[in-house]
Amino acid sequence: MRALKAALAGLALFTAASTVEAQTEQFIPILSYRVGPYAAGGSGYFGGAIDYFNLVNATGGINGVKLQWEECESEYTASRGVECYERLKKKNGGASVVEPLSTGIAYGLLDRVAQDKIPMTTFGYGSANAADGSVFPWVFPVGTSYWSQAAAMIAYLGQKEGGLDKLKGKKIVDLYHDSAFGKEPLPVFEAFAAKYGFELMKIAVAHPGNTQESQWLQIRQAKPDYVILWGWGVMNPTALKAAAKFGYPREKVLGVWWAGSDEDVIPAGDAAKGYVSAAFTAPGTAFPVMQDIAKKVYGAGKGNLEDKSRQGSIYHNRGVTYGIIAVEAIRKAQEKYGKGKVMTAEQVRWGLENLNLTEARLKELGAGGMFPPIKTSCADHEGSGMVRFQVWDGKSFKAVTPYMLGDKAMIRKMVEESAAKYAAEKKITPRDCSKEG
Amino acid sequence: MTFFFEVLIGGLLSGVMYSLVALGFVLIYKASGVFNFAQGAMVFFAALTFVGLNELGIPFWLCVPATLAAMILLGLATEKFVLRPLVNQPQITLFMATIGLSFFIEGLAQLMWGANVRGLDLGIQDEPIQWISDATTMNVSKFDITAAGIAAVLVTVLAVFFSRTRIGRALRAVADDHQAALAVGIPLQQIWGIVWAVAGAVALVAGMLWGARNGVQFALTFVALKALPVLILGGFESIPGAIVGGLIIGASEKLAEVFLGPYVGGGIEGWFPYVLALLFLLVRPEGLFGEKIIRRI
């Protein structure tokens, strides 16, 4: 009996100690995908985020609070992603923030995160209207959305032509993945076509997009001034190869940022040379934060990328950037709710809504120029909307523009209209952002 | 009119690429009456192994026999560990086994060589042949013509193999009835091993050509989806059927996308071949070149 009591007491003590220990670390669930069709992107991106978390832990944590994370393989499928979220959301004291890197999973979690009060970031994807934080308090398309990108693309093409007014009479093809992702920017392109007087020709590519002869034959016949490549996965190198096959200059193909990674151009070989794509982060290992990761994380044998040569690749740096945003949101929350304390998900949500990553702060973090400054608010969960353009020279992407904005006023108007429509459909009463602090 | 012919020719040449994948399905079906769900995974495995070996520093020319050896090993292992224990089981059981096999091969390939996307340069330019462009204003790619030539050679070799060799005849007997074939002394395991190895070789050819065009990545497994309507149309057990089916599917999907697509919002070539195959099924369920099944009751 005494032994049983001792065992029970020991178990109670162990459980209590475990709980205390769990509460000293900030938990972030990672819904990664490292197998399946999108493994290359998933392993690079989530590898980058974990590398940054490891760097933060190696340098003392966030005011002493160490990060803790657990991965769950979503395989990029919505059902598995939702299952992973459900499995991890209450673990280790509860999830602080979730980033699924999948529009499908994000849609699956939209109502759940609001119910569970866990903030979700959709860094560079998802539905653009979520930028209106008064309607979507728990969703953060932080950085930039598809609509902002579409606006920046038109601004870039205008710049190439010598002014937006010069787009009048031009013909622009939108070669898009026939999915919700591909159709997302259509209202923006249509609005700009009406505003600037260019002809918009929409050509859909059926998933997965591994054959595109018929689309490029139509393009060849139409002789457009530019082709916007709104593609994903195998569709991208196939499009670039087809452009070469049908003699369309790659310099006139402008890709979405999901068509602008090393994985999109390398398979296309020489056919990708001269191709320009959008980007919301910069690649390369020259940034001090990337050098720190190389030295303190990979040097200590804790690097997450199996292939170390992928350090500094588009996906890796994008993952590191997500890591920085998540960590800075927690740090911001600590400033309000107590330095050195573990933040609740609601407190992290506040941090995400009050981010102010200025150029100076980015420099302090060793990420100056790696991504544009971000300043979020209750009304603006995007916080930036800036995009830069980069050209593939056959070996690496080189910037051809600084970070730039499209017609932000027009996009904001569209965001608010779309969010208001969503709120009416779902019977959501938008928050009064003037009362949020 | 020139544009119509350009679409038609482009479609026919694309169809040849589908046929290359369909051939692998036909081989397995002829030998075992099983629809091999893992054929797409085999294409992926072959291409990834090829570029993986090349990355290790093995010369390009040596990678071909080395990958071929790997595919033969994979075929023999499949026979030994998957098919042999399932002899005389219903065909649906064998089909289900190939579904499992498909996931296993996909995982094994990524485990062995990683998930990175790779390029594959076979040295064949995927650019228009200049003199054809000059003479007709039509674009016909050197790569497509080469792929068509390779497919023609493959079909000839396989057709001779199946109709003129002892193994080929044995294979046809096995396809008709496993038990009867065993009863007359045909070594079932050996025949299955050979056929899976040949299907592996065909997967290597398809994987190299598709990999050179789209990059070597997981999406190569999707090329199998392009072969399904080809098989329905051409017949599951006919090698010439795979070629003719491929040509019909390739040409019709391109013509439909270009000339019908704009009226229905585009992006129809993903499902159009299936609708065509479905309509064809209603008229001729065994496919163009499939054996007509006559059952006595």
mmCIF file of C-alpha atoms in Angstrom, chain A residues 34-37 39-40 176 178 204-208 210-215 217-218 220-221 233-234 237-238 241 244-247 263 266-267 307 310, chain B residues 3 6-7 14 18 110 115-119 126 128 137-139 141 144 210 212-215 217-219 222-223 226 254 257-258 265-267 269-270:
data_model
loop_
_atom_site.group_PDB
_atom_site.id
_atom_site.type_symbol
_atom_site.label_atom_id
_atom_site.label_comp_id
_atom_site.label_asym_id
_atom_site.label_seq_id
_atom_site.Cartn_x
_atom_site.Cartn_y
_atom_site.Cartn_z
ATOM 1 C CA ARG A 34 7.551 16.352 -46.482
ATOM 2 C CA VAL A 35 6.192 13.568 -48.678
ATOM 3 C CA GLY A 36 3.897 13.623 -51.681
ATOM 4 C CA PRO A 37 3.641 15.974 -54.639
ATOM 5 C CA ALA A 39 7.251 17.773 -50.572
ATOM 6 C CA ALA A 40 9.980 19.913 -52.119
ATOM 7 C CA TYR A 176 -3.987 30.045 -64.635
ATOM 8 C CA ASP A 178 -7.912 25.818 -62.934
ATOM 9 C CA ALA A 204 -7.215 27.756 -67.814
ATOM 10 C CA VAL A 205 -4.888 24.817 -67.318
ATOM 11 C CA ALA A 206 -6.429 21.671 -65.869
ATOM 12 C CA HIS A 207 -4.683 20.185 -62.819
ATOM 13 C CA PRO A 208 -1.890 19.101 -62.641
ATOM 14 C CA ASN A 210 1.712 18.500 -67.058
ATOM 15 C CA THR A 211 0.606 18.997 -70.665
ATOM 16 C CA GLN A 212 -0.034 22.470 -72.047
ATOM 17 C CA GLU A 213 0.320 22.223 -75.815
ATOM 18 C CA SER A 214 -3.237 23.387 -76.470
ATOM 19 C CA GLN A 215 -2.915 26.420 -74.178
ATOM 20 C CA LEU A 217 -0.975 27.006 -79.228
ATOM 21 C CA GLN A 218 -3.746 29.456 -78.313
ATOM 22 C CA ARG A 220 0.952 31.572 -80.030
ATOM 23 C CA GLN A 221 -2.056 32.405 -82.128
ATOM 24 C CA GLY A 233 3.741 22.619 -59.009
ATOM 25 C CA VAL A 234 4.506 20.834 -62.246
ATOM 26 C CA PRO A 237 8.249 24.173 -65.522
ATOM 27 C CA THR A 238 5.855 22.668 -68.069
ATOM 28 C CA LYS A 241 9.205 24.500 -71.503
ATOM 29 C CA ALA A 244 10.280 27.729 -75.393
ATOM 30 C CA LYS A 245 8.753 25.058 -77.590
ATOM 31 C CA PHE A 246 6.336 27.528 -79.138
ATOM 32 C CA GLY A 247 8.923 30.287 -79.384
ATOM 33 C CA GLU A 263 11.930 24.031 -57.895
ATOM 34 C CA ILE A 266 15.448 24.084 -62.455
ATOM 35 C CA PRO A 267 13.391 21.357 -64.194
ATOM 36 C CA ASP A 307 20.190 18.762 -48.360
ATOM 37 C CA ARG A 310 19.120 24.299 -50.099
ATOM 38 C CA PHE B 3 -3.784 26.210 -87.124
ATOM 39 C CA GLU B 6 -0.934 22.364 -86.012
ATOM 40 C CA VAL B 7 -3.248 21.510 -83.121
ATOM 41 C CA SER B 14 1.344 14.337 -77.254
ATOM 42 C CA TYR B 18 0.606 9.004 -73.299
ATOM 43 C CA GLN B 110 11.550 9.691 -52.078
ATOM 44 C CA ALA B 115 11.939 14.970 -52.485
ATOM 45 C CA ASN B 116 13.889 17.621 -54.397
ATOM 46 C CA VAL B 117 12.696 18.520 -57.864
ATOM 47 C CA ARG B 118 15.348 17.831 -60.497
ATOM 48 C CA GLY B 119 15.874 18.703 -64.114
ATOM 49 C CA ASP B 126 12.290 20.757 -77.123
ATOM 50 C CA PRO B 128 10.518 23.769 -83.175
ATOM 51 C CA THR B 137 4.511 28.095 -90.255
ATOM 52 C CA MET B 138 3.693 25.134 -87.993
ATOM 53 C CA ASN B 139 5.733 24.325 -84.898
ATOM 54 C CA SER B 141 9.176 19.943 -81.773
ATOM 55 C CA ASP B 144 8.147 15.161 -79.868
ATOM 56 C CA TRP B 210 8.377 12.799 -69.290
ATOM 57 C CA ALA B 212 12.975 15.658 -69.501
ATOM 58 C CA ARG B 213 9.821 17.568 -70.366
ATOM 59 C CA ASN B 214 8.311 18.281 -66.903
ATOM 60 C CA GLY B 215 11.232 17.769 -64.557
ATOM 61 C CA GLN B 217 9.304 15.244 -59.536
ATOM 62 C CA PHE B 218 6.429 13.550 -57.791
ATOM 63 C CA ALA B 219 3.999 14.825 -60.421
ATOM 64 C CA PHE B 222 0.167 11.771 -62.447
ATOM 65 C CA VAL B 223 1.097 10.794 -66.009
ATOM 66 C CA LYS B 226 -3.255 10.386 -68.937
ATOM 67 C CA LYS B 254 -6.103 19.160 -77.847
ATOM 68 C CA GLU B 257 -9.376 22.315 -75.557
ATOM 69 C CA VAL B 258 -8.563 24.724 -78.370
ATOM 70 C CA GLY B 265 -14.407 28.331 -69.690
ATOM 71 C CA GLY B 266 -11.403 26.243 -70.746
ATOM 72 C CA GLY B 267 -9.395 23.678 -68.827
ATOM 73 C CA GLU B 269 -8.522 18.566 -71.432
ATOM 74 C CA GLY B 270 -8.339 17.066 -67.948
#
